[in-house]
C-alpha positions as CSV (number, residue, x, y, z in Angstrom):
1,I,-25.8,1.3,3.7
2,H,-22.6,1.8,1.7
3,F,-23.3,5.6,1.5
4,Y,-24.0,5.7,5.3
5,K,-20.7,4.0,6.1
6,R,-18.9,6.4,3.7
7,S,-20.5,9.5,5.3
8,M,-19.6,8.2,8.8
9,A,-15.9,7.6,7.7
10,L,-15.7,11.2,6.4
11,T,-17.2,12.8,9.5
12,R,-15.2,10.6,11.9
13,G,-12.0,11.3,9.7
14,K,-8.8,9.6,11.3
15,I,-10.2,8.2,14.3
16,I,-11.8,4.7,14.6
17,K,-13.1,4.2,18.2
18,V,-13.8,0.8,19.9
19,R,-17.5,-0.3,20.1
20,N,-18.4,2.7,17.7
21,E,-18.3,5.3,20.5
22,E,-18.8,8.9,19.6
23,P,-15.4,10.8,19.6
24,D,-15.1,13.8,22.0
25,E,-14.0,17.3,21.1
26,V,-10.3,16.8,21.6
27,E,-10.2,13.7,19.4
28,K,-12.2,15.4,16.7
29,Q,-9.7,18.1,16.7
30,I,-6.7,15.7,16.5
31,S,-8.5,13.8,13.8
32,Q,-9.0,16.9,11.8
33,A,-5.5,18.1,12.2
34,L,-4.2,14.5,11.0
35,L,-6.5,14.8,8.0
36,D,-5.2,18.3,7.1
37,L,-1.6,17.1,7.5
38,E,-2.5,14.1,5.2
39,V,-3.8,16.5,2.5
40,N,-1.4,19.4,2.8
41,S,1.9,17.9,3.6
42,D,4.6,15.6,2.4
43,L,3.4,13.0,5.0
44,K,0.4,12.0,2.7
45,A,1.7,8.6,1.8
46,S,2.7,7.9,5.4
47,L,-0.6,9.0,6.9
48,R,-3.0,7.5,4.4
49,E,-3.2,3.9,6.0
50,L,-3.0,5.2,9.5
51,H,-5.7,6.1,12.1
52,I,-5.9,6.7,15.9
53,T,-8.2,5.1,18.5
54,A,-8.4,7.8,21.2
55,A,-6.8,11.0,22.4
56,K,-6.8,12.6,25.8
57,E,-5.6,16.0,27.1
58,V,-3.7,15.7,30.3
59,E,-2.2,18.1,32.8
60,C,1.6,18.2,33.2
61,A,4.0,20.0,35.6
62,A,3.7,23.7,36.0
63,G,0.3,23.9,34.5
64,K,1.3,22.9,31.1
65,K,-0.9,20.4,29.0
66,A,-0.1,17.4,26.7
67,I,-2.1,15.5,24.3
68,V,-1.7,11.6,24.5
69,I,-2.7,10.0,21.2
70,F,-3.6,6.3,21.3
71,V,-2.8,4.3,18.2
72,P,-3.4,0.6,17.3
73,V,-0.5,-1.7,18.2
74,P,0.0,-2.9,14.7
75,Q,0.4,0.6,13.5
76,L,2.8,1.8,16.3
77,K,6.0,1.1,14.0
78,A,4.6,3.1,11.3
79,F,3.8,6.1,13.5
80,Q,7.3,6.0,15.0
81,K,8.8,6.3,11.6
82,I,7.2,9.6,11.1
83,Q,6.9,10.7,14.7
84,T,9.4,13.5,14.8
85,R,7.7,15.4,11.9
86,L,4.2,14.4,13.0
87,V,4.9,15.7,16.5
88,R,6.4,18.9,15.4
89,E,3.4,19.7,13.1
90,L,0.9,18.7,16.0
91,E,2.6,21.0,18.5
92,K,2.5,23.8,16.1
93,K,-1.1,23.3,15.5
94,F,-2.1,23.0,19.2
95,S,0.0,25.9,20.4
96,G,3.0,24.4,22.1
97,K,1.1,21.5,24.0
98,H,3.4,18.5,24.2
99,V,2.2,15.6,22.0
100,V,2.8,11.8,22.7
101,F,1.9,8.7,20.8
102,I,1.0,5.5,22.8
103,A,0.0,2.1,21.7
104,Q,-3.6,1.1,22.7
105,R,-3.2,-2.3,24.2
106,T,-5.7,-4.7,25.4
107,I,-5.2,-7.0,28.4
108,Q,-6.6,-10.4,27.6
109,A,-7.9,-12.7,30.2
110,K,-6.1,-15.9,31.1
111,P,-7.6,-18.8,29.2
C-alpha cells in the first residue's frame, strides 16, 4: 500500500484534490509546471511544502484567458510570499495567460 500511495503522489504531483477526484488536463499541466519550478529554480525551498487543490481556465475580456489556481487557506500566506516570482514564471510557461491564486474556502453549515 505504501508503494501505491507513493506512485499516486508522483503521478499527481503538486495537486491534492478533495475527495480523491481525478485532476483534469489544466490541473495536470499546472501541477507539472509547479513541479518543474520546484526542481529547476530558486523557489525550491519555498515550493517544497506547498500544493494546490484545483485550477480552472476562465475567459476574460477581449477573448483573453486566465488561469485561476486554488490553494488551501493555511498555505495562502506562503503562496503570497512568492507570488510575484511564481506568477511571472507561470505566465511565461502558459504563453501570456494571466495567473491568479485564490484560497479554496469551505462554507460550514450553522451548528
